[in-house]
Amino acid sequence: MIYSTDTLISKHWHHLPVEESAELLGTDIDNGLDLFEVGRRKEQFGPNLLTTKKQKGALVCFLLQFHQPLVYILMSAAVVTAALQEWVDAGVIFGVVLVNAIIGFVQEAKALQAMEALAKTMTTEATVLRGSAKTRIPASELVPGDMVLLQSGDKVPADLRFVYTRELKIDESALTGESVASEKSPDALRHDALLADRHNMGYASTLVTYGSGKGIVVATGDATEVGRISQLIESAEEMQTPLTKKMAKFSHLLLYVILGLGALTFIVGIIRGQAAFDMFMAAVALAVGAIPEGLPAAITITLAIGVARMAKKRAIIRKLPAVETLGSTTVICSDKTGTLTENQMTVQEVTAGGEGFELSGSGYNPSGSVTMKDSGESAKSPALDECLRAGMLCNDSRLFEADGRWDIQGDPTEAALIVSARKAGLSEDGLNSERRRIDAIPFESQHQYMATLHAAANGGSAIAYVKGSVEAVLHRSESMLNSTGQISALDKNVVLKAMEQMAAKGLRVLAFAKKELASSADRLHHEDMQSGLVFLGLQGMIDPPRQDAIAAIRACYTAGIKIKMITGDHALTASAIAAQIGLDSPVSVVTGKELEQIADSDLVHVTARTSVFARVSPEQKLRLVEALQKSGNIVAMTGDGVNDAPALKKADIGVAMGITGTDVAKEAADMVLTDDNFASIEAAVEEGRGVFDNLTKFIIWTLPTNIGEGLVILAAIFAGVTLPILPVQILWINMTTAVLLGLMLAFEPKEAGIMLRQPRDPQAPILTRELIMRIITVSTLLLVGAFGLFEWELAHGADIKEARTAAVNVFVMVELFYLFNCRSLTSSPFKLGLFSNMWIWGGVLAMTSLQMLYTYLPLMNAAFQSAPVEIEAWARIISMSLAAFVLIEIEKHLRRSVKQS
């Protein structure tokens, strides 16, 4: 009988014996399914493909870019200016809105491709046994119950329950996070075995690195483990970034304030007996003045500049708001394998002849040295050479260099043995020509060793080299090679103690031995290896931490950012790596099994005090990210595997590895590191903080203008006098100054000590109380200066156009001087260096030139109802602007003094 898809998913296939699994799936282990049954099951289960979520159409995505409060305000401003027949200004505002919508649409179009990339991981072929015949078919045609044959180099095409294996090893690092290839066997396992410990199962999209096997298809398409991850990615909600949350809140507040003030202006004017049309135009002027038309463009351009700067530091941003989110990050959840580590097994310690040795270097690059563990002197030992020789000869893998990068073909553990031998000056070609391989006993899980037979050299004996688990090799050994190369008595307790010391450091330990056989020997049997071996030594290896990652973690701690390691690897290995890279001491570890027993309400407290989570599943990674977010953290999640994708999408910012990362991880992430270097994250966080600083600087620079304009209009209405500035003049001020002055703040370099600050409180508003007071101060200065000078000019004989031109120039010039105040929120602009941002001076020159045209060019006078003003008026304008600059610098100095005291 064959079950439904839901029933197949719920079955614990790893717990069932082979025969029972075959019976439940209605298949024949020796002959496979017959073709009629295959056709029936295709109809029942469908193709072995991942279904992708239907996405919104391009037009809908584009129109949704306009569904934002700030854009509504801008659109309203554009409609109002068009109604006033100010076509140029209306066109400019429409243009700003359109550019923002296009940029947002392009970013979103790139952002949600994770499902397509995941589906590609399953497009492969499979060798299947059907009706007693072996055939090659597209993996999409597989059905539950099919018998699949695997060999080295194959991609596993569906979830399988193995019925036979021969030295089968599968790289499951993209799914489980474990760096060592998983050794497979058909034996039934405990019911509660974790995914990474299910050695009788094969999972879709993983890779066979060694051996061969046969398995029954138990799940296809969405029912596979990778299919479950696909559904997790779909269900994981994309988080709003701190910036988008705050800007949405700010935009709503601004919308209500503008509408409220507009209504108040109209009502007060009517009560005072003024004409309804005039009051309507005054309300329009106030609304137009209060709208920061340049803000969306400034945000987009500032973020885009941050993207360009990060790209130079090998961090590619896929979603613009992610730039600022990095600066807000309070916790980085990092995968271990390939992120904090090299994802390249490396021998670090060797014990041979009763002596200990250390190897320098990391990864597959064979450059490095072998030194005595105690003295650090260069190692010269016959026992060491023979131990390394055994590792290189008893080996089926290959090390090669391609495009300046060292890579392997075969098993990562065997590759590490080749590299360690090369560091001691041995070479594969030399040893293989000296000792030609004749025969081999492949590794089998029941024997726990591999042996190779090599031809006699110079008329001597043939020799067998053995590698395997310490227990298996030690049990068969009767003597050892000592430090002088002589055979001596073997003390097994000493060897076991050395192994325990290595294992305590998280090293994976292999033992090596040899046995001389008759020169005529041409076959190797298990009986030959049962006893009489000469023990050669131990090699301890680990996937080593990246050196740059260690420095980056230290910098993150200095910046107040916590680091959590979340991995599918073993707890002991994860703990050892955590200690080496400098995570919280002592290192606290929680395993996946323990997480299963922890309620969501308690998990928030567990995540706060735990630095390492080991043997975790994709669902648990998602839970951990959610728990950290519940406690108010801004979470960055790094990873490279398929198993990381749901958490990458759920996190406030997902960071994928560009070289070793899967396409699935890259598409789910907000940022991709092109050099796979954790250290690039620290540089990106620094850049993100700089971006937020510059955005804040623009906001506190632009808001006094909008508030000041609104106050001037309100003052005129309440005083019952003519408007000092007209709507069209307000638009001129807002649009030209935002582009030529305010946007220059986006190019401000990062201030010194930016990574010595603690992360911003995610709940804190964009503007602090001190900054709000500064905005109010400058807004008041603009009200007094513009309204006061307008009335002064009228009182001293100027006509209405000249007085309004003087008021407009007060706004522009105060903004120009205030721009220098805003280059730093706390320090003096002179401390930064007057010429550290040359864009500022370019903007000042352009704005001054444009303002001269506005004031003196007849064409501009006609368009904006402006008029030339006398030199004395300019003196008053500049004096007011300089006074505003000095007052703000005094205020900053006083605040610095208070903080220092």
mmCIF file of C-alpha atoms in Angstrom, residues 578-844:
data_model
loop_
_atom_site.group_PDB
_atom_site.id
_atom_site.type_symbol
_atom_site.label_atom_id
_atom_site.label_comp_id
_atom_site.label_asym_id
_atom_site.label_seq_id
_atom_site.Cartn_x
_atom_site.Cartn_y
_atom_site.Cartn_z
ATOM 1 C CA ALA A 578 33.579 29.398 20.023
ATOM 2 C CA ALA A 579 36.427 29.427 22.547
ATOM 3 C CA GLN A 580 39.011 29.951 19.785
ATOM 4 C CA ILE A 581 37.204 32.879 18.176
ATOM 5 C CA GLY A 582 36.585 34.601 21.514
ATOM 6 C CA LEU A 583 32.862 34.227 22.156
ATOM 7 C CA ASP A 584 31.564 34.816 25.683
ATOM 8 C CA SER A 585 33.663 33.024 28.289
ATOM 9 C CA PRO A 586 32.805 30.541 29.631
ATOM 10 C CA VAL A 587 31.066 29.337 26.461
ATOM 11 C CA SER A 588 27.468 28.247 27.114
ATOM 12 C CA VAL A 589 26.001 25.661 24.709
ATOM 13 C CA VAL A 590 22.398 24.597 24.105
ATOM 14 C CA THR A 591 21.670 21.697 21.715
ATOM 15 C CA GLY A 592 18.771 21.122 19.355
ATOM 16 C CA LYS A 593 17.369 18.379 21.595
ATOM 17 C CA GLU A 594 17.363 20.766 24.543
ATOM 18 C CA LEU A 595 15.693 23.475 22.436
ATOM 19 C CA GLU A 596 12.821 21.096 21.666
ATOM 20 C CA GLN A 597 12.001 21.032 25.385
ATOM 21 C CA ILE A 598 12.090 24.826 25.840
ATOM 22 C CA ALA A 599 8.822 26.741 25.549
ATOM 23 C CA ASP A 600 8.699 29.888 23.413
ATOM 24 C CA SER A 601 8.118 32.010 26.523
ATOM 25 C CA ASP A 602 11.323 30.708 28.118
ATOM 26 C CA LEU A 603 13.362 30.813 24.916
ATOM 27 C CA VAL A 604 13.705 34.599 25.106
ATOM 28 C CA HIS A 605 15.660 34.249 28.376
ATOM 29 C CA VAL A 606 17.688 31.287 27.074
ATOM 30 C CA THR A 607 18.848 33.197 23.983
ATOM 31 C CA ALA A 608 19.932 36.124 26.139
ATOM 32 C CA ARG A 609 22.374 34.061 28.199
ATOM 33 C CA THR A 610 23.536 31.477 25.619
ATOM 34 C CA SER A 611 26.263 32.089 23.041
ATOM 35 C CA VAL A 612 26.304 28.748 21.149
ATOM 36 C CA PHE A 613 23.415 26.678 19.774
ATOM 37 C CA ALA A 614 24.503 23.321 18.316
ATOM 38 C CA ARG A 615 22.772 20.554 16.340
ATOM 39 C CA VAL A 616 19.866 22.845 15.491
ATOM 40 C CA SER A 617 17.351 22.337 12.688
ATOM 41 C CA PRO A 618 16.162 25.031 10.211
ATOM 42 C CA GLU A 619 12.930 25.483 12.208
ATOM 43 C CA GLN A 620 14.937 26.005 15.389
ATOM 44 C CA LYS A 621 17.160 28.614 13.728
ATOM 45 C CA LEU A 622 13.959 30.437 12.833
ATOM 46 C CA ARG A 623 12.717 30.162 16.443
ATOM 47 C CA LEU A 624 15.995 31.550 17.777
ATOM 48 C CA VAL A 625 15.869 34.581 15.488
ATOM 49 C CA GLU A 626 12.251 35.239 16.477
ATOM 50 C CA ALA A 627 13.072 34.901 20.200
ATOM 51 C CA LEU A 628 15.896 37.437 19.917
ATOM 52 C CA GLN A 629 13.611 39.840 18.039
ATOM 53 C CA LYS A 630 10.939 39.497 20.741
ATOM 54 C CA SER A 631 13.400 40.834 23.294
ATOM 55 C CA GLY A 632 13.839 43.977 21.199
ATOM 56 C CA ASN A 633 17.019 43.080 19.316
ATOM 57 C CA ILE A 634 17.848 44.017 15.739
ATOM 58 C CA VAL A 635 19.111 40.680 14.457
ATOM 59 C CA ALA A 636 21.593 40.055 11.649
ATOM 60 C CA MET A 637 21.807 36.396 10.585
ATOM 61 C CA THR A 638 24.745 35.086 8.590
ATOM 62 C CA GLY A 639 24.839 31.791 6.727
ATOM 63 C CA ASP A 640 25.646 29.971 3.517
ATOM 64 C CA GLY A 641 23.549 26.807 3.430
ATOM 65 C CA VAL A 642 20.052 25.882 2.314
ATOM 66 C CA ASN A 643 19.284 25.318 5.998
ATOM 67 C CA ASP A 644 20.065 28.979 6.764
ATOM 68 C CA ALA A 645 17.635 30.478 4.213
ATOM 69 C CA PRO A 646 14.434 30.724 6.332
ATOM 70 C CA ALA A 647 16.297 32.407 9.200
ATOM 71 C CA LEU A 648 18.119 34.706 6.751
ATOM 72 C CA LYS A 649 14.788 35.926 5.435
ATOM 73 C CA LYS A 650 13.212 36.298 8.878
ATOM 74 C CA ALA A 651 16.131 38.223 10.377
ATOM 75 C CA ASP A 652 16.185 42.021 10.259
ATOM 76 C CA ILE A 653 19.124 41.606 7.919
ATOM 77 C CA GLY A 654 20.255 38.352 6.316
ATOM 78 C CA VAL A 655 23.919 38.066 5.317
ATOM 79 C CA ALA A 656 24.908 35.304 2.869
ATOM 80 C CA MET A 657 28.339 34.116 1.741
ATOM 81 C CA GLY A 658 29.107 34.853 -1.918
ATOM 82 C CA ILE A 659 31.670 32.121 -2.653
ATOM 83 C CA THR A 660 30.538 29.094 -0.654
ATOM 84 C CA GLY A 661 26.932 30.226 -0.200
ATOM 85 C CA THR A 662 24.122 28.395 -1.963
ATOM 86 C CA ASP A 663 21.909 30.308 -4.397
ATOM 87 C CA VAL A 664 19.044 29.786 -1.974
ATOM 88 C CA ALA A 665 20.888 31.548 0.841
ATOM 89 C CA LYS A 666 21.948 34.434 -1.425
ATOM 90 C CA GLU A 667 18.426 35.042 -2.702
ATOM 91 C CA ALA A 668 16.950 34.993 0.821
ATOM 92 C CA ALA A 669 19.576 37.425 2.138
ATOM 93 C CA ASP A 670 19.662 41.229 2.199
ATOM 94 C CA MET A 671 23.433 41.351 1.819
ATOM 95 C CA VAL A 672 26.008 39.043 0.195
ATOM 96 C CA LEU A 673 29.695 39.002 1.183
ATOM 97 C CA THR A 674 31.756 38.485 -1.963
ATOM 98 C CA ASP A 675 34.805 37.277 -0.007
ATOM 99 C CA ASP A 676 32.914 35.048 2.489
ATOM 100 C CA ASN A 677 34.716 36.961 5.216
ATOM 101 C CA PHE A 678 32.980 37.543 8.539
ATOM 102 C CA ALA A 679 35.284 40.539 8.968
ATOM 103 C CA SER A 680 33.452 42.282 6.114
ATOM 104 C CA ILE A 681 30.361 42.364 8.345
ATOM 105 C CA GLU A 682 32.167 44.550 10.861
ATOM 106 C CA ALA A 683 33.114 46.980 8.071
ATOM 107 C CA ALA A 684 29.515 46.917 6.825
ATOM 108 C CA VAL A 685 28.158 47.644 10.323
ATOM 109 C CA GLU A 686 30.504 50.628 10.531
ATOM 110 C CA GLU A 687 29.270 51.849 7.140
ATOM 111 C CA GLY A 688 25.666 51.340 8.252
ATOM 112 C CA ARG A 689 26.201 53.490 11.319
ATOM 113 C CA GLY A 690 27.674 56.192 9.101
ATOM 114 C CA VAL A 691 24.633 56.016 6.805
ATOM 115 C CA PHE A 692 22.221 56.464 9.721
ATOM 116 C CA ASP A 693 24.287 59.392 10.986
ATOM 117 C CA ASN A 694 24.055 61.072 7.591
ATOM 118 C CA LEU A 695 20.307 60.444 7.343
ATOM 119 C CA THR A 696 19.830 61.946 10.794
ATOM 120 C CA LYS A 697 21.943 64.939 9.776
ATOM 121 C CA PHE A 698 19.758 65.509 6.711
ATOM 122 C CA ILE A 699 16.543 65.248 8.732
ATOM 123 C CA ILE A 700 17.616 67.749 11.411
ATOM 124 C CA TRP A 701 18.865 70.012 8.621
ATOM 125 C CA THR A 702 15.665 69.935 6.516
ATOM 126 C CA LEU A 703 12.935 69.956 9.192
ATOM 127 C CA PRO A 704 13.671 73.485 10.548
ATOM 128 C CA THR A 705 13.034 74.830 7.036
ATOM 129 C CA ASN A 706 9.657 73.122 6.765
ATOM 130 C CA ILE A 707 8.645 74.038 10.305
ATOM 131 C CA GLY A 708 9.954 77.587 9.879
ATOM 132 C CA GLU A 709 7.950 78.052 6.686
ATOM 133 C CA GLY A 710 4.838 76.773 8.425
ATOM 134 C CA LEU A 711 5.415 79.106 11.375
ATOM 135 C CA VAL A 712 5.849 82.097 9.076
ATOM 136 C CA ILE A 713 2.522 81.328 7.373
ATOM 137 C CA LEU A 714 0.771 80.806 10.734
ATOM 138 C CA ALA A 715 2.261 84.032 12.127
ATOM 139 C CA ALA A 716 1.021 85.975 9.114
ATOM 140 C CA ILE A 717 -2.493 84.512 9.452
ATOM 141 C CA PHE A 718 -2.692 85.178 13.172
ATOM 142 C CA ALA A 719 -1.273 88.692 12.707
ATOM 143 C CA GLY A 720 -3.643 89.340 9.808
ATOM 144 C CA VAL A 721 -0.843 90.462 7.454
ATOM 145 C CA THR A 722 0.237 89.551 3.919
ATOM 146 C CA LEU A 723 2.042 86.216 3.464
ATOM 147 C CA PRO A 724 5.837 86.805 3.624
ATOM 148 C CA ILE A 725 6.446 83.873 1.252
ATOM 149 C CA LEU A 726 4.219 82.378 -1.447
ATOM 150 C CA PRO A 727 3.598 78.666 -2.173
ATOM 151 C CA VAL A 728 5.705 78.776 -5.334
ATOM 152 C CA GLN A 729 8.558 80.412 -3.416
ATOM 153 C CA ILE A 730 8.291 77.763 -0.691
ATOM 154 C CA LEU A 731 8.610 75.067 -3.361
ATOM 155 C CA TRP A 732 11.674 76.834 -4.746
ATOM 156 C CA ILE A 733 13.307 76.870 -1.305
ATOM 157 C CA ASN A 734 12.446 73.260 -0.528
ATOM 158 C CA MET A 735 13.455 71.674 -3.809
ATOM 159 C CA THR A 736 16.645 73.608 -4.597
ATOM 160 C CA THR A 737 18.118 73.553 -1.100
ATOM 161 C CA ALA A 738 17.302 69.864 -0.607
ATOM 162 C CA VAL A 739 19.124 68.897 -3.803
ATOM 163 C CA LEU A 740 22.053 71.327 -3.735
ATOM 164 C CA LEU A 741 22.665 71.612 0.008
ATOM 165 C CA GLY A 742 20.995 68.825 2.005
ATOM 166 C CA LEU A 743 22.010 65.929 -0.249
ATOM 167 C CA MET A 744 25.650 66.911 0.167
ATOM 168 C CA LEU A 745 25.389 65.532 3.716
ATOM 169 C CA ALA A 746 25.001 62.054 2.186
ATOM 170 C CA PHE A 747 28.681 62.260 1.193
ATOM 171 C CA GLU A 748 29.891 63.013 4.710
ATOM 172 C CA PRO A 749 32.699 60.636 5.743
ATOM 173 C CA LYS A 750 32.233 58.558 8.906
ATOM 174 C CA GLU A 751 33.145 60.360 12.102
ATOM 175 C CA ALA A 752 35.969 59.055 14.299
ATOM 176 C CA GLY A 753 35.043 56.562 17.015
ATOM 177 C CA ILE A 754 31.832 55.460 15.325
ATOM 178 C CA MET A 755 32.493 51.811 16.343
ATOM 179 C CA LEU A 756 33.137 52.733 19.957
ATOM 180 C CA ARG A 757 29.474 53.612 20.478
ATOM 181 C CA GLN A 758 26.877 51.191 21.785
ATOM 182 C CA PRO A 759 24.180 50.183 19.263
ATOM 183 C CA ARG A 760 21.221 52.515 19.025
ATOM 184 C CA ASP A 761 18.171 51.520 21.018
ATOM 185 C CA PRO A 762 15.807 49.970 18.409
ATOM 186 C CA GLN A 763 12.859 51.565 20.244
ATOM 187 C CA ALA A 764 14.417 55.030 20.299
ATOM 188 C CA PRO A 765 12.993 57.611 17.862
ATOM 189 C CA ILE A 766 15.097 58.998 15.035
ATOM 190 C CA LEU A 767 15.302 62.347 16.781
ATOM 191 C CA THR A 768 16.461 62.609 20.387
ATOM 192 C CA ARG A 769 15.209 65.302 22.761
ATOM 193 C CA GLU A 770 18.394 67.325 22.184
ATOM 194 C CA LEU A 771 17.958 67.203 18.402
ATOM 195 C CA ILE A 772 14.284 68.167 18.644
ATOM 196 C CA MET A 773 15.281 71.187 20.728
ATOM 197 C CA ARG A 774 17.837 72.120 18.068
ATOM 198 C CA ILE A 775 15.207 71.858 15.331
ATOM 199 C CA ILE A 776 12.846 74.075 17.330
ATOM 200 C CA THR A 777 15.649 76.583 17.923
ATOM 201 C CA VAL A 778 16.558 76.881 14.241
ATOM 202 C CA SER A 779 12.866 76.963 13.224
ATOM 203 C CA THR A 780 12.333 79.862 15.641
ATOM 204 C CA LEU A 781 15.384 81.675 14.275
ATOM 205 C CA LEU A 782 13.986 81.263 10.745
ATOM 206 C CA LEU A 783 10.585 82.596 11.861
ATOM 207 C CA VAL A 784 12.111 85.625 13.556
ATOM 208 C CA GLY A 785 14.614 86.273 10.770
ATOM 209 C CA ALA A 786 12.325 85.824 7.745
ATOM 210 C CA PHE A 787 9.176 87.399 9.215
ATOM 211 C CA GLY A 788 11.170 90.139 10.930
ATOM 212 C CA LEU A 789 13.180 91.060 7.816
ATOM 213 C CA PHE A 790 10.012 90.957 5.671
ATOM 214 C CA GLU A 791 8.361 93.502 7.949
ATOM 215 C CA TRP A 792 11.594 95.538 8.191
ATOM 216 C CA GLU A 793 11.888 95.818 4.414
ATOM 217 C CA LEU A 794 8.239 96.853 4.055
ATOM 218 C CA ALA A 795 8.657 99.412 6.823
ATOM 219 C CA HIS A 796 11.722 100.901 5.098
ATOM 220 C CA GLY A 797 10.217 101.440 1.686
ATOM 221 C CA ALA A 798 10.676 98.130 -0.095
ATOM 222 C CA ASP A 799 7.799 96.789 -2.215
ATOM 223 C CA ILE A 800 6.114 93.437 -1.488
ATOM 224 C CA LYS A 801 8.236 91.511 -4.031
ATOM 225 C CA GLU A 802 11.510 92.840 -2.639
ATOM 226 C CA ALA A 803 10.433 92.059 0.927
ATOM 227 C CA ARG A 804 9.427 88.508 -0.045
ATOM 228 C CA THR A 805 12.745 88.030 -1.893
ATOM 229 C CA ALA A 806 14.616 89.074 1.267
ATOM 230 C CA ALA A 807 12.546 86.578 3.314
ATOM 231 C CA VAL A 808 13.269 83.761 0.835
ATOM 232 C CA ASN A 809 16.995 84.572 0.957
ATOM 233 C CA VAL A 810 16.920 84.445 4.756
ATOM 234 C CA PHE A 811 15.634 80.863 4.531
ATOM 235 C CA VAL A 812 18.247 79.857 1.939
ATOM 236 C CA MET A 813 21.217 81.489 3.655
ATOM 237 C CA VAL A 814 20.345 80.297 7.153
ATOM 238 C CA GLU A 815 20.034 76.778 5.675
ATOM 239 C CA LEU A 816 23.415 77.224 3.971
ATOM 240 C CA PHE A 817 25.205 78.195 7.195
ATOM 241 C CA TYR A 818 23.230 75.639 9.234
ATOM 242 C CA LEU A 819 24.448 72.966 6.789
ATOM 243 C CA PHE A 820 27.934 73.309 8.303
ATOM 244 C CA ASN A 821 26.449 72.918 11.800
ATOM 245 C CA CYS A 822 24.850 69.658 10.684
ATOM 246 C CA ARG A 823 28.067 68.083 9.409
ATOM 247 C CA SER A 824 28.423 66.734 12.945
ATOM 248 C CA LEU A 825 25.622 66.321 15.467
ATOM 249 C CA THR A 826 27.967 66.905 18.407
ATOM 250 C CA SER A 827 31.350 68.230 17.232
ATOM 251 C CA SER A 828 32.449 71.487 15.672
ATOM 252 C CA PRO A 829 32.684 71.450 11.838
ATOM 253 C CA PHE A 830 36.182 72.906 12.222
ATOM 254 C CA LYS A 831 37.238 69.718 14.048
ATOM 255 C CA LEU A 832 36.108 67.612 11.073
ATOM 256 C CA GLY A 833 38.182 69.650 8.652
ATOM 257 C CA LEU A 834 36.559 72.278 6.452
ATOM 258 C CA PHE A 835 37.534 70.438 3.267
ATOM 259 C CA SER A 836 36.950 66.808 4.293
ATOM 260 C CA ASN A 837 33.724 66.865 2.248
ATOM 261 C CA MET A 838 34.278 68.826 -0.955
ATOM 262 C CA TRP A 839 30.714 68.077 -2.079
ATOM 263 C CA ILE A 840 29.532 70.584 0.538
ATOM 264 C CA TRP A 841 31.510 73.389 -1.108
ATOM 265 C CA GLY A 842 30.251 72.408 -4.555
ATOM 266 C CA GLY A 843 26.674 72.580 -3.258
ATOM 267 C CA VAL A 844 27.288 75.944 -1.557
#
